[in-house]
Short mmCIF file of C-alpha atoms and ligand atoms in Angstrom, two decimals:
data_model
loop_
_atom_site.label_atom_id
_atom_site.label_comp_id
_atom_site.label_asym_id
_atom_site.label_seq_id
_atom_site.Cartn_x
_atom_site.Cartn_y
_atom_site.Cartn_z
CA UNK A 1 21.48 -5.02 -13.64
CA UNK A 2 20.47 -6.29 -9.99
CA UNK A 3 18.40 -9.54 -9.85
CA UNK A 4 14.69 -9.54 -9.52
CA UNK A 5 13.21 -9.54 -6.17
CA UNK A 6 9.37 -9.26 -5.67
CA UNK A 7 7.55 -9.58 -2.70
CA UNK A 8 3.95 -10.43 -1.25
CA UNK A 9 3.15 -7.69 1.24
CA UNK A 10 -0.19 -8.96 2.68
CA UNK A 11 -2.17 -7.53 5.82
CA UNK A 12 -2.95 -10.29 8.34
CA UNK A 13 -6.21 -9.29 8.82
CA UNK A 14 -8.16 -12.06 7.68
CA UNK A 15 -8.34 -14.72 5.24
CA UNK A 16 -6.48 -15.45 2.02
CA UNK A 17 -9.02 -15.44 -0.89
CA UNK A 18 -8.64 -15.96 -4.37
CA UNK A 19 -7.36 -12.10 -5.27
CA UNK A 20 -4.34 -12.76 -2.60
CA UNK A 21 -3.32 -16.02 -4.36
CA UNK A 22 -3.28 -14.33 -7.63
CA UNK A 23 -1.42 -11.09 -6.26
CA UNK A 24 1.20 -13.55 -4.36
CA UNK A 25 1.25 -15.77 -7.52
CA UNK A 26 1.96 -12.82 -9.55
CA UNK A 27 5.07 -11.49 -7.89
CA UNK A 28 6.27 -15.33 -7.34
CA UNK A 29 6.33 -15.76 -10.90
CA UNK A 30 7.78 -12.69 -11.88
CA UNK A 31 10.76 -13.50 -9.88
CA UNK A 32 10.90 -17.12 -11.24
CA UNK A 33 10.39 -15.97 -14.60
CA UNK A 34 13.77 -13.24 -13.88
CA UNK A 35 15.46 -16.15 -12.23
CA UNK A 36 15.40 -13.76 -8.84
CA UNK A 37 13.69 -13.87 -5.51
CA UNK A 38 10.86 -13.60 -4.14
CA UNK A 39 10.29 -12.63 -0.37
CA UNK A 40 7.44 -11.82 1.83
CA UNK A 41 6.14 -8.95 3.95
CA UNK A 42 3.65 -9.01 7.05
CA UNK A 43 1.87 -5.45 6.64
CA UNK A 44 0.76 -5.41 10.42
CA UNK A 45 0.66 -2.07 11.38
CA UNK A 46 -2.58 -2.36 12.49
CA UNK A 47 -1.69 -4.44 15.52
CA UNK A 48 -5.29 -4.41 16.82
CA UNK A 49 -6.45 -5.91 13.67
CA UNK A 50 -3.36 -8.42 13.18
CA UNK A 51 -3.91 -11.52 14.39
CA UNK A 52 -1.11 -14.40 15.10
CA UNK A 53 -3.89 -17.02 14.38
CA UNK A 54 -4.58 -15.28 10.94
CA UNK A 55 -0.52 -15.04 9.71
CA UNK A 56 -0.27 -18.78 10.50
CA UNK A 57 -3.24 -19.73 8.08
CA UNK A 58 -1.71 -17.11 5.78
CA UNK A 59 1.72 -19.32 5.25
CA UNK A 60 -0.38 -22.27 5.41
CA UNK A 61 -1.82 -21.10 2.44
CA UNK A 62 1.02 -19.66 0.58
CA UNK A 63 3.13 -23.12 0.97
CA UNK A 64 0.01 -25.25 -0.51
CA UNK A 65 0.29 -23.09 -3.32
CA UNK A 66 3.99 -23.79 -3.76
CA UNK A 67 5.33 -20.30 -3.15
CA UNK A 68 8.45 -20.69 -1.43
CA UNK A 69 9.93 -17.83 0.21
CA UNK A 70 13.91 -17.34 0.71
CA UNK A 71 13.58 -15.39 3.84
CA UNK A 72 11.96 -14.96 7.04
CA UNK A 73 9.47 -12.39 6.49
CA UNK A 74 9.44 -8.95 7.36
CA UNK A 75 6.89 -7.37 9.94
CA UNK A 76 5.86 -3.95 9.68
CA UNK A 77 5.42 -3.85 13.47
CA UNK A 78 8.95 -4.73 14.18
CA UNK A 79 10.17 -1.52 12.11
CA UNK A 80 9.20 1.59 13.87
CA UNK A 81 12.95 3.04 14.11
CA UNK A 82 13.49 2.66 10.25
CA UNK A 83 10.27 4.67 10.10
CA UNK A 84 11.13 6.73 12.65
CA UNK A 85 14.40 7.51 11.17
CA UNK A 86 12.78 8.37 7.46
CA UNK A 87 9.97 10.72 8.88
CA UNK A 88 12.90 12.66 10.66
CA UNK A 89 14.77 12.98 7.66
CA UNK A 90 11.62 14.45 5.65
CA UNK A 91 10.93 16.27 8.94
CA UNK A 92 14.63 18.16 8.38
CA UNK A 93 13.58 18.97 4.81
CA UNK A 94 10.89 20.69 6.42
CA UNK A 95 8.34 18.84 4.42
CA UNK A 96 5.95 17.23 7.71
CA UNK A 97 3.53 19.37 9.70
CA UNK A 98 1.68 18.08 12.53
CA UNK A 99 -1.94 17.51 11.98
CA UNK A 100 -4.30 17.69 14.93
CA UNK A 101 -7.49 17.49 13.49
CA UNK A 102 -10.16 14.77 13.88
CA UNK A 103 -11.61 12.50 11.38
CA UNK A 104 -15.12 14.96 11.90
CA UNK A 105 -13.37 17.91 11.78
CA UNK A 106 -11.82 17.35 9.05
CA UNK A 107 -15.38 16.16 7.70
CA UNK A 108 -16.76 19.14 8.76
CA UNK A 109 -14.55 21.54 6.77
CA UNK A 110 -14.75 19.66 3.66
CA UNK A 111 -18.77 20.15 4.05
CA UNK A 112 -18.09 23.76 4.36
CA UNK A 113 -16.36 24.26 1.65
CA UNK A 114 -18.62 22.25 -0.38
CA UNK A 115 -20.86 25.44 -0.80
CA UNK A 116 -17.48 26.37 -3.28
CA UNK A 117 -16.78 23.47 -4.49
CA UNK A 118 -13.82 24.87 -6.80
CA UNK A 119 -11.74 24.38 -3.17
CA UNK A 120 -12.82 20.65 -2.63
CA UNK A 121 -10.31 18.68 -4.19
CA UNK A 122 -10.96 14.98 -4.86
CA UNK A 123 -8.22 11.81 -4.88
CA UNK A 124 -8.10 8.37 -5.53
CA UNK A 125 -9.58 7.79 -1.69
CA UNK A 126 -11.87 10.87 -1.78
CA UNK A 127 -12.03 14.23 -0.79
CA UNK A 128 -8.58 15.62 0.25
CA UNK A 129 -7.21 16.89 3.08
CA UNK A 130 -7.85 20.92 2.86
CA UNK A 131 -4.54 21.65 4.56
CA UNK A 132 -6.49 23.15 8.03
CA UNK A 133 -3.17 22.15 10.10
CA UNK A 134 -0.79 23.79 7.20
CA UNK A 135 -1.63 27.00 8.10
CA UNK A 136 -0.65 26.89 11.65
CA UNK A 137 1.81 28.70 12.81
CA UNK A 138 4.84 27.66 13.53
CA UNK A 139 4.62 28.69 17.20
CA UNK A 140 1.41 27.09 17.77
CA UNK A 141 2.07 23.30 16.26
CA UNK A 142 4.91 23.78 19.13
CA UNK A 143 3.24 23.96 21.45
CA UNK A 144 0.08 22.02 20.68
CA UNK A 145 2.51 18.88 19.85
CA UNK A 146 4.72 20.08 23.22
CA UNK A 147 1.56 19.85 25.33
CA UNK A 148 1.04 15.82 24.30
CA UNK A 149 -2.01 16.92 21.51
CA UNK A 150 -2.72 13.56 19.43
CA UNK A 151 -1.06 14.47 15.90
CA UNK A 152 -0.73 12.88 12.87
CA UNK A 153 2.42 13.62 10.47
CA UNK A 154 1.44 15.11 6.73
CA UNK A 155 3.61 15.78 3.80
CA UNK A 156 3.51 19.19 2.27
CA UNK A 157 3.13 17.79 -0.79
CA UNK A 158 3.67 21.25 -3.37
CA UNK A 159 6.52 21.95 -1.12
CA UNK A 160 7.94 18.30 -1.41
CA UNK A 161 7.19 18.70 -5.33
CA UNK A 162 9.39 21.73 -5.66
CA UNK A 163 12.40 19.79 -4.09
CA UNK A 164 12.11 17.28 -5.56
CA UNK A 165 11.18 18.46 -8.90
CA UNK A 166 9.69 16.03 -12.16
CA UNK A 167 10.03 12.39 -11.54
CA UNK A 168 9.46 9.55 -13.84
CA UNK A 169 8.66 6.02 -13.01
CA UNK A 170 8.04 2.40 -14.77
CA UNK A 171 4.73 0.75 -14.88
CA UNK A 172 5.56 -2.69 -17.01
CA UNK A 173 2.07 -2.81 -18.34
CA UNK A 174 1.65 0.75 -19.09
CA UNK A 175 5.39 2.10 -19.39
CA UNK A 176 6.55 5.22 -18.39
CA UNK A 177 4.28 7.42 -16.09
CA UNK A 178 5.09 11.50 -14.93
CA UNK A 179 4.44 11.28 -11.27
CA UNK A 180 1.80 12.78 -10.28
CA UNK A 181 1.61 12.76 -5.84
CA UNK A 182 -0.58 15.70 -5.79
CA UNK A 183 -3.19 13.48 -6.61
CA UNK A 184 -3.39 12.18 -2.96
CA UNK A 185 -3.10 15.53 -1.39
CA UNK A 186 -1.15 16.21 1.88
CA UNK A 187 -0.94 12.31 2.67
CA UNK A 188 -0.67 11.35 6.18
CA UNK A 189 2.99 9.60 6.69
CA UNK A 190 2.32 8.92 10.27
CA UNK A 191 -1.14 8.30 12.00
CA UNK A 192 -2.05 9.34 15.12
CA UNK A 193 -2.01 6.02 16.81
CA UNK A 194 0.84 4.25 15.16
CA UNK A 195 3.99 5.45 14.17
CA UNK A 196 4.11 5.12 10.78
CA UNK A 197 1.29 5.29 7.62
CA UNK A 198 0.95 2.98 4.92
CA UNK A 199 2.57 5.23 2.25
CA UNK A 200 5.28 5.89 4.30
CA UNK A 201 5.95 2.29 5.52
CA UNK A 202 5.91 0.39 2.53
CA UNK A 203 8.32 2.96 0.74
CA UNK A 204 11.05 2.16 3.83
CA UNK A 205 10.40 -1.56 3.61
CA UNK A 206 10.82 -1.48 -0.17
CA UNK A 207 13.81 -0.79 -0.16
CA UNK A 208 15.07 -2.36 2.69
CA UNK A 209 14.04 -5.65 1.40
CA UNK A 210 15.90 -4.51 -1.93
CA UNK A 211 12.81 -4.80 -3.91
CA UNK A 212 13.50 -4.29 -7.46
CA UNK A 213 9.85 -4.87 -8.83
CA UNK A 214 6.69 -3.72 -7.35
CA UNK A 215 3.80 -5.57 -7.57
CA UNK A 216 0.50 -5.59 -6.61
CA UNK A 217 -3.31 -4.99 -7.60
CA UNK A 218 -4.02 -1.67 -9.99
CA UNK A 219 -6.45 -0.32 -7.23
CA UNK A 220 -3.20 1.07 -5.97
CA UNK A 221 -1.77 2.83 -9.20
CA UNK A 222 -2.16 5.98 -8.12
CA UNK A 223 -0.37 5.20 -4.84
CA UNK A 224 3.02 4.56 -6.71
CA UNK A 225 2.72 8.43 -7.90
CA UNK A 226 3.76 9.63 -4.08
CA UNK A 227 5.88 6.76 -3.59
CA UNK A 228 8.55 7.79 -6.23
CA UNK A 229 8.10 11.12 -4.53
CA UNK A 230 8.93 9.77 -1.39
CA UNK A 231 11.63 7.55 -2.24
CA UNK A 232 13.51 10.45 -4.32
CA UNK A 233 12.96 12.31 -1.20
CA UNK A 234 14.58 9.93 0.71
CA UNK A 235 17.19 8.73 -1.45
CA UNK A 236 16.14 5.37 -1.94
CA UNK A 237 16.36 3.15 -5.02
CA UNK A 238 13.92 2.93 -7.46
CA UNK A 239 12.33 -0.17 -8.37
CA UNK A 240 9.74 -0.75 -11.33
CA UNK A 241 6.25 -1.51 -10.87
CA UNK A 242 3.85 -3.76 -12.90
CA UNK A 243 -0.09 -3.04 -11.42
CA UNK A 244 -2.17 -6.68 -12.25
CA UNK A 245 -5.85 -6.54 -12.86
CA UNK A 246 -7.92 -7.18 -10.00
CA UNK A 247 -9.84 -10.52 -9.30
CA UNK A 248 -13.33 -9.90 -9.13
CA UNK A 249 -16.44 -11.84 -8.43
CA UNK A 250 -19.60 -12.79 -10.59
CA UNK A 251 -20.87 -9.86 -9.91
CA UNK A 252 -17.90 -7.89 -11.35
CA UNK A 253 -17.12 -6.55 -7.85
CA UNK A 254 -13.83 -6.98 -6.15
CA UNK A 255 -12.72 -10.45 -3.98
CA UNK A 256 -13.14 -9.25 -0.13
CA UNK A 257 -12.95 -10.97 2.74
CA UNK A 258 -16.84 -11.35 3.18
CA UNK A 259 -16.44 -13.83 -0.29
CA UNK A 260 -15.60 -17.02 1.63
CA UNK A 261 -16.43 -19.38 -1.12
CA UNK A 262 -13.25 -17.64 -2.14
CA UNK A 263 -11.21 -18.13 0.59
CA UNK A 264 -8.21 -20.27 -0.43
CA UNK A 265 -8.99 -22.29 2.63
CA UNK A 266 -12.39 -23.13 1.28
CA UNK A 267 -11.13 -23.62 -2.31
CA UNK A 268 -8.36 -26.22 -1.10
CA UNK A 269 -11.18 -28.23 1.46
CA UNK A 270 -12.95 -28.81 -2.02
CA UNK A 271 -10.30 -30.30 -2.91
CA UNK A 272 -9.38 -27.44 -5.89
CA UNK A 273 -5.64 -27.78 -7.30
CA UNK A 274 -3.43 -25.12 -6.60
CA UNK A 275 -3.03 -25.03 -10.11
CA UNK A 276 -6.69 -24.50 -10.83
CA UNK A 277 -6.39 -21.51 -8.31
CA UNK A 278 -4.37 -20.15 -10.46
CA UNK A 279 -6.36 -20.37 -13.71
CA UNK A 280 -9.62 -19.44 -12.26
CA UNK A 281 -7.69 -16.17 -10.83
CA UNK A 282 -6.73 -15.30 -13.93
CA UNK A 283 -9.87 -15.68 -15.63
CA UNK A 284 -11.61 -13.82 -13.13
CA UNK A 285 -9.87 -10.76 -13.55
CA UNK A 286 -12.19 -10.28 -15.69
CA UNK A 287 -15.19 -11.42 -14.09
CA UNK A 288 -15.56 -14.72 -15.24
CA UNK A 289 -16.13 -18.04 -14.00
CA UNK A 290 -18.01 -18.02 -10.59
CA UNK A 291 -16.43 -20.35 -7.95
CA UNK A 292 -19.14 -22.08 -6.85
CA UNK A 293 -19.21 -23.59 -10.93
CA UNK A 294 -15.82 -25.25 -9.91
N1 LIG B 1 -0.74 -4.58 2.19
C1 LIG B 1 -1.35 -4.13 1.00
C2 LIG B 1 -2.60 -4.95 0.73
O1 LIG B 1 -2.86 -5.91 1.44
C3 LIG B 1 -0.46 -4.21 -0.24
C4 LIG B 1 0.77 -3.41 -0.09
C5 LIG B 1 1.43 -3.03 -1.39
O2 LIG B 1 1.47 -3.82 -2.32
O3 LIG B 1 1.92 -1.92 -1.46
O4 LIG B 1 -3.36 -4.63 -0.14
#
């Protein structure tokens, strides 16, 4: 069997509270534990939202809590021809169709249809995409996408499905799971303004970084569903996942970046142990301790 490697895969969007620390001190430990690696990932696809100032504080923070990285990190906005190259080959499968429609329009429909609600399908990030742009034809997304028309990339998902036919994958806390992708509709792989979408990016990056073990908060359990589909679409190799609880605050609600007595910053001017950090993450996955009580 290949060694562990994990990885932290945060967005530099902001600062490090306590629900990053546990999430990065989740998949350090893992690969300690495995005697494997753990590596990092700068999830800046966003580049308007990145900022420089914000990834500095961001290793700042990960080296006070000890995490030690073997090497140099991976940035999302450096790997638009591995992207590139994947949405091609799904794209020769025939399973992408432009999508030209606007966040309103696409609003707009769904409101329609609410009025038979039996065609209003819901997902884990809400209402789902009614598949307008599917039904194009062929002719037409030519020519709309000839003529320069802003499009986003979907995935037909029932069509990727039936190529791909039943997956399995491993959840370590909850074991074996039937994947389910349908769940999220006819994802977007590629937004309109960047390149690349979330789903599609950190399936590439996965397993270029040879990730054997996915982890990360269970908020995005249902996400792992289309990434098996994508990665058995595009031949990739299949690491297991283990979703952690979420930290939350005293309110029960989930760390954000608006908690700044949370901020790791914050915690380590008041002179908290990285250690500490640690414990009070994990307690607070359960809505525990408040911070301020440190
Ligand atoms: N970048 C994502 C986040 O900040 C996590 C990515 C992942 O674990 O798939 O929540």
């Amino acid at each position: 069997m290949s060694a562990t490697v994990t990885r932290f895969a945060p967005s530099p969007t902001g600062a490090l509270h306590l629900g990053h620390a546990y999430a990065a001190l989740f998949a350090w430990r893992a690969a300690r534990h495995a005697g494997g690696r753990f590596v990092l990932r700068i999830e800046d696809l966003d580049t308007c939202r990145a900022r420089a100032g914000h990834e500095q504080a961001l290793f700042d923070d990960l080296r006070w809590l000890g995490l030690v990285w073997g090497e140099p990190p991976l940035h999302q906005s450096t790997r638009g021809a591995a992207y590139a190259a994947a949405l091609d080959r799904l794209d020769a499968q025939g399973l992408l169709y432009p999508c030209f429609c606007t966040r309103k329009e696409i609003q707009d429909e769904i409101a329609r249809a609410a009025s038979a609600p039996h065609l209003v399908h819901h997902g884990p990030d809400g209402p789902l995409y009614p598949g307008t742009c599917r039904a194009l034809p062929v002719g037409e997304r030519r020519n709309r996408v000839a003529a320069g028309e802003a499009h986003a990339l979907r995935l037909d998902v029932a069509h990727a499905e039936s190529v791909a036919g039943p997956l399995d994958w491993i959840d370590r806390g909850r074991g074996r799971q039937r994947a389910t992708p349908e769940l999220f509709g006819d994802a977007v792989l590629a937004r309109k303004d960047v390149g690349a979408a979330y789903h599609l990016a950190v399936v590439v990056d996965d397993a270029h970084q040879g990730i054997t073990l996915v982890t990360r908060g269970e908020d995005l359990f249902a996400a792992s569903h289309l990434h098996r589909l994508l990665q058995a679409l595009l031949g990739l190799p299949v690491p297991e996942w283990h979703h952690h609880g979420l930290v939350v605050d005293a309110k029960g609600r989930r760390m954000a970046k608006r908690d700044n007595a949370a901020a790791l910053a914050a915690l380590r001017a008041r002179g908290v142990s990285p250690d500490r950090v640690w414990l009070l993450a994990e307690a607070r996955l359960g809505g525990g301790v408040s911070v301020e009580g440190l």
